[in-house]
PDB file of C-alpha atoms in Angstrom:
ATOM      1  CA  MET Z   1       9.623   4.083  37.101  1.00 49.00           C
ATOM      2  CA  TYR Z   2       9.811   6.639  34.222  1.00 54.00           C
ATOM      3  CA  GLY Z   3       6.337   8.041  34.726  1.00 64.00           C
ATOM      4  CA  ILE Z   4       4.778   6.610  31.575  1.00 68.00           C
ATOM      5  CA  GLY Z   5       1.953   4.111  31.291  1.00 71.00           C
ATOM      6  CA  ARG Z   6       1.836   0.721  29.652  1.00 75.00           C
ATOM      7  CA  GLY Z   7       0.076   2.107  26.558  1.00 74.00           C
ATOM      8  CA  ARG Z   8       2.758   4.694  25.880  1.00 72.00           C
ATOM      9  CA  ALA Z   9       5.521   2.131  26.455  1.00 71.00           C
ATOM     10  CA  ILE Z  10       3.887  -0.241  23.958  1.00 74.00           C
ATOM     11  CA  GLY Z  11       3.492   2.673  21.534  1.00 72.00           C
ATOM     12  CA  HIS Z  12       7.232   3.376  21.770  1.00 67.00           C
ATOM     13  CA  LEU Z  13       8.001  -0.301  21.101  1.00 72.00           C
ATOM     14  CA  LEU Z  14       5.706  -0.392  18.065  1.00 69.00           C
ATOM     15  CA  LYS Z  15       6.953   2.878  16.595  1.00 68.00           C
ATOM     16  CA  GLY Z  16       8.390   2.023  13.221  1.00 61.00           C
ATOM     17  CA  ALA Z  17       6.748  -1.407  13.165  1.00 61.00           C
ATOM     18  CA  LEU Z  18       3.365   0.004  12.186  1.00 58.00           C
ATOM     19  CA  PRO Z  19       2.708   2.417   9.317  1.00 59.00           C
ATOM     20  CA  ASP Z  20       2.307   6.077  10.135  1.00 58.00           C
ATOM     21  CA  PRO Z  21      -1.487   6.711  10.230  1.00 58.00           C
ATOM     22  CA  SER Z  22      -0.995   9.924   8.247  1.00 60.00           C
ATOM     23  CA  TRP Z  23       0.187   7.780   5.304  1.00 59.00           C
ATOM     24  CA  LEU Z  24      -3.020   5.789   5.116  1.00 58.00           C
ATOM     25  CA  PRO Z  25      -5.336   6.780   2.280  1.00 60.00           C
ATOM     26  CA  SER Z  26      -8.607   8.490   3.062  1.00 62.00           C
ATOM     27  CA  THR Z  27     -10.323   6.124   0.633  1.00 63.00           C
ATOM     28  CA  ALA Z  28      -9.244   2.978  -1.126  1.00 59.00           C
ATOM     29  CA  THR Z  29     -10.938   1.198  -3.985  1.00 60.00           C
ATOM     30  CA  LEU Z  30     -11.135  -2.573  -4.182  1.00 61.00           C
ATOM     31  CA  ILE Z  31     -10.877  -4.070  -7.628  1.00 61.00           C
ATOM     32  CA  ASN Z  32     -12.938  -7.144  -8.504  1.00 60.00           C
ATOM     33  CA  ASP Z  33     -11.576  -9.916 -10.696  1.00 51.00           C
ATOM     34  CA  SER Z  34     -13.892  -8.794 -13.493  1.00 51.00           C
ATOM     35  CA  ASP Z  35     -12.940  -7.922 -17.058  1.00 50.00           C
ATOM     36  CA  SER Z  36     -13.201  -4.194 -16.361  1.00 49.00           C
ATOM     37  CA  SER Z  37      -9.952  -2.298 -16.494  1.00 49.00           C
ATOM     38  CA  PRO Z  38      -8.522  -1.008 -13.194  1.00 47.00           C
ATOM     39  CA  ALA Z  39      -8.763   2.555 -14.462  1.00 46.00           C
ATOM     40  CA  GLU Z  40     -12.565   2.212 -14.674  1.00 45.00           C
ATOM     41  CA  ALA Z  41     -12.797   0.980 -11.093  1.00 44.00           C
ATOM     42  CA  VAL Z  42     -10.673   3.737  -9.554  1.00 45.00           C
ATOM     43  CA  ASP Z  43     -12.626   6.523  -7.917  1.00 45.00           C
ATOM     44  CA  SER Z  44     -12.432   9.508 -10.219  1.00 41.00           C
ATOM     45  CA  SER Z  45     -13.657  12.043  -7.688  1.00 43.00           C
ATOM     46  CA  SER Z  46     -11.896  15.364  -7.695  1.00 41.00           C
ATOM     47  CA  PRO Z  47      -9.060  15.776  -5.213  1.00 40.00           C
ATOM     48  CA  LYS Z  48      -9.771  17.551  -1.997  1.00 42.00           C
ATOM     49  CA  GLY Z  49      -8.242  20.983  -1.713  1.00 41.00           C
ATOM     50  CA  VAL Z  50      -5.112  21.303   0.342  1.00 41.00           C
ATOM     51  CA  GLY Z  51      -5.102  24.151   2.789  1.00 43.00           C
ATOM     52  CA  GLY Z  52      -2.338  26.146   4.355  1.00 44.00           C
ATOM     53  CA  SER Z  53       0.730  27.370   2.547  1.00 46.00           C
ATOM     54  CA  GLN Z  54       0.542  24.825  -0.280  1.00 48.00           C
ATOM     55  CA  GLY Z  55      -0.095  26.470  -3.615  1.00 48.00           C
ATOM     56  CA  VAL Z  56      -2.245  25.817  -6.641  1.00 49.00           C
ATOM     57  CA  ASP Z  57       0.722  24.366  -8.580  1.00 53.00           C
ATOM     58  CA  GLN Z  58       0.987  21.476  -6.128  1.00 53.00           C
ATOM     59  CA  ASP Z  59      -2.717  20.746  -6.513  1.00 80.00           C
ATOM     60  CA  SER Z  60      -2.324  20.619 -10.291  1.00 87.00           C
ATOM     61  CA  GLU Z  61       0.514  18.107  -9.849  1.00 86.00           C
ATOM     62  CA  LEU Z  62      -1.743  15.942  -7.715  1.00 86.00           C
ATOM     63  CA  LEU Z  63      -4.602  16.278 -10.187  1.00 88.00           C
ATOM     64  CA  THR Z  64      -2.287  15.216 -13.034  1.00 87.00           C
ATOM     65  CA  LEU Z  65      -1.255  12.097 -11.096  1.00 85.00           C
ATOM     66  CA  GLN Z  66      -4.856  11.269 -10.210  1.00 87.00           C
ATOM     67  CA  GLN Z  67      -5.964  11.513 -13.848  1.00 89.00           C
ATOM     68  CA  ARG Z  68      -3.378   9.009 -15.078  1.00 89.00           C
ATOM     69  CA  PRO Z  69      -4.758   5.514 -15.651  1.00 89.00           C
ATOM     70  CA  CYS Z  70      -3.598   3.140 -12.950  1.00 87.00           C
ATOM     71  CA  PRO Z  71      -1.355   0.270 -14.023  1.00 89.00           C
ATOM     72  CA  ARG Z  72      -2.572  -3.322 -13.995  1.00 92.00           C
ATOM     73  CA  PRO Z  73      -1.879  -5.241 -10.766  1.00 92.00           C
ATOM     74  CA  HIS Z  74       1.374  -7.157 -10.949  1.00 92.00           C
ATOM     75  CA  PHE Z  75       0.214 -10.064  -8.757  1.00 93.00           C
ATOM     76  CA  LYS Z  76      -2.977 -12.133  -8.543  1.00 92.00           C
ATOM     77  CA  LYS Z  77      -4.499 -14.580  -6.057  1.00 92.00           C
ATOM     78  CA  GLY Z  78      -2.236 -17.559  -5.419  1.00 92.00           C
ATOM     79  CA  ASP Z  79       0.992 -15.984  -6.716  1.00 93.00           C
ATOM     80  CA  LEU Z  80       4.058 -16.916  -4.687  1.00 94.00           C
ATOM     81  CA  VAL Z  81       6.012 -13.875  -3.484  1.00 94.00           C
ATOM     82  CA  THR Z  82       8.982 -12.950  -1.338  1.00 92.00           C
ATOM     83  CA  ASN Z  83       9.865  -9.754   0.447  1.00 88.00           C
ATOM     84  CA  LYS Z  84      12.545  -7.607  -1.198  1.00 86.00           C
ATOM     85  CA  ARG Z  85      15.316  -9.164   0.926  1.00 85.00           C
ATOM     86  CA  GLY Z  86      14.200 -12.626  -0.187  1.00 84.00           C
ATOM     87  CA  ASP Z  87      14.238 -14.063   3.325  1.00 86.00           C
ATOM     88  CA  ARG Z  88      10.452 -14.407   3.712  1.00 88.00           C
ATOM     89  CA  ARG Z  89       8.047 -16.294   1.441  1.00 91.00           C
ATOM     90  CA  GLY Z  90       4.308 -16.052   1.126  1.00 92.00           C
ATOM     91  CA  VAL Z  91       1.294 -16.260  -1.151  1.00 92.00           C
ATOM     92  CA  ILE Z  92      -1.126 -13.575  -2.363  1.00 93.00           C
ATOM     93  CA  ASP Z  93      -4.396 -14.105  -0.476  1.00 91.00           C
ATOM     94  CA  ALA Z  94      -7.920 -14.285  -1.939  1.00 89.00           C
ATOM     95  CA  ALA Z  95      -8.683 -10.664  -0.988  1.00 89.00           C
ATOM     96  CA  PRO Z  96      -8.716  -8.519  -4.144  1.00 90.00           C
ATOM     97  CA  PRO Z  97      -5.857  -6.073  -4.661  1.00 92.00           C
ATOM     98  CA  CYS Z  98      -6.528  -2.527  -3.529  1.00 91.00           C
ATOM     99  CA  TRP Z  99      -5.515   0.566  -5.523  1.00 91.00           C
ATOM    100  CA  VAL Z 100      -4.380   3.454  -3.341  1.00 90.00           C
ATOM    101  CA  ALA Z 101      -4.834   6.660  -5.306  1.00 90.00           C
ATOM    102  CA  PRO Z 102      -2.091   9.309  -5.491  1.00 89.00           C
ATOM    103  CA  MET Z 103      -2.199  11.777  -2.616  1.00 89.00           C
ATOM    104  CA  ARG Z 104      -0.356  14.592  -0.963  1.00 87.00           C
ATOM    105  CA  LEU Z 105       1.076  13.651   2.428  1.00 87.00           C
ATOM    106  CA  PRO Z 106       0.749  16.044   5.366  1.00 88.00           C
ATOM    107  CA  SER Z 107       4.449  16.828   4.910  1.00 88.00           C
ATOM    108  CA  GLY Z 108       3.596  18.214   1.459  1.00 85.00           C
ATOM    109  CA  GLU Z 109       5.308  15.360  -0.378  1.00 87.00           C
ATOM    110  CA  LEU Z 110       3.453  13.950  -3.371  1.00 87.00           C
ATOM    111  CA  GLN Z 111       2.892  10.186  -3.246  1.00 87.00           C
ATOM    112  CA  THR Z 112       2.114   8.253  -6.420  1.00 89.00           C
ATOM    113  CA  GLY Z 113      -0.604   5.611  -6.495  1.00 89.00           C
ATOM    114  CA  TYR Z 114       0.191   1.960  -5.806  1.00 91.00           C
ATOM    115  CA  TRP Z 115      -1.392  -1.479  -5.468  1.00 93.00           C
ATOM    116  CA  THR Z 116      -1.601  -3.273  -2.117  1.00 93.00           C
ATOM    117  CA  TYR Z 117      -2.058  -7.009  -1.671  1.00 93.00           C
ATOM    118  CA  SER Z 118      -3.088  -9.206   1.216  1.00 91.00           C
ATOM    119  CA  VAL Z 119      -0.172 -11.604   1.776  1.00 92.00           C
ATOM    120  CA  ALA Z 120      -0.187 -14.783   3.859  1.00 90.00           C
ATOM    121  CA  TRP Z 121       3.408 -15.338   4.956  1.00 89.00           C
ATOM    122  CA  GLU Z 122       4.740 -18.832   5.650  1.00 87.00           C
ATOM    123  CA  GLY Z 123       4.596 -19.710   9.330  1.00 76.00           C
ATOM    124  CA  GLU Z 124       2.011 -17.037  10.204  1.00 75.00           C
ATOM    125  CA  MET Z 125      -0.910 -19.522  10.644  1.00 70.00           C
ATOM    126  CA  GLY Z 126      -3.455 -17.842   8.353  1.00 72.00           C
ATOM    127  CA  PHE Z 127      -2.620 -14.264   9.344  1.00 79.00           C
ATOM    128  CA  THR Z 128      -2.535 -11.922   6.340  1.00 84.00           C
ATOM    129  CA  ILE Z 129      -0.869  -8.526   6.110  1.00 84.00           C
ATOM    130  CA  SER Z 130      -1.399  -5.858   3.460  1.00 87.00           C
ATOM    131  CA  TYR Z 131       1.784  -5.002   1.532  1.00 87.00           C
ATOM    132  CA  SER Z 132       2.368  -2.513  -1.248  1.00 89.00           C
ATOM    133  CA  GLU Z 133       3.507  -3.880  -4.591  1.00 91.00           C
ATOM    134  CA  ASP Z 134       6.962  -2.298  -4.409  1.00 89.00           C
ATOM    135  CA  LEU Z 135       7.773  -4.335  -1.269  1.00 90.00           C
ATOM    136  CA  LEU Z 136       7.119  -7.682  -2.987  1.00 92.00           C
ATOM    137  CA  SER Z 137       9.014  -9.739  -5.577  1.00 91.00           C
ATOM    138  CA  PRO Z 138       7.805 -12.787  -7.485  1.00 91.00           C
ATOM    139  CA  GLN Z 139       9.159 -15.984  -5.994  1.00 85.00           C
ATOM    140  CA  GLY Z 140      11.508 -17.535  -8.504  1.00 67.00           C
ATOM    141  CA  PRO Z 141      12.128 -21.268  -8.971  1.00 57.00           C
ATOM    142  CA  ALA Z 142      15.418 -21.011  -7.046  1.00 46.00           C
ATOM    143  CA  ALA Z 143      13.560 -19.789  -3.918  1.00 42.00           C
ATOM    144  CA  ARG Z 144      11.368 -22.891  -3.794  1.00 41.00           C
TER     145      ARG Z 144
END
């Protein structure tokens, strides 16, 4: 009727429900449950140069962020969590947390590094979704 196909219509429906692909990291490092510190496991490769009108100062900002030691993961396997609104409960899955290194977004904005966790939400029948640490809260005794 409107001259668009099924794929484009589904894309319009999913817009906002899925993360913007430009936000996904080019590389991510998985951390094992070993005694090594997370900072040792993070890839310490030099940042890729940013082309276009972005200057050297912005690259030095990114380099400074990338050289900082990453914080310890806040959650571990089996921890009970809720989303920030507190209306959804889940458990951290067996998949190890993943450190996403600081990066510069295509918009030029600088994004700090963060941990992501595989979360199995109640009622999702074994389906896990990766969530960043800032979207999760520990589940308190009152939420049980």
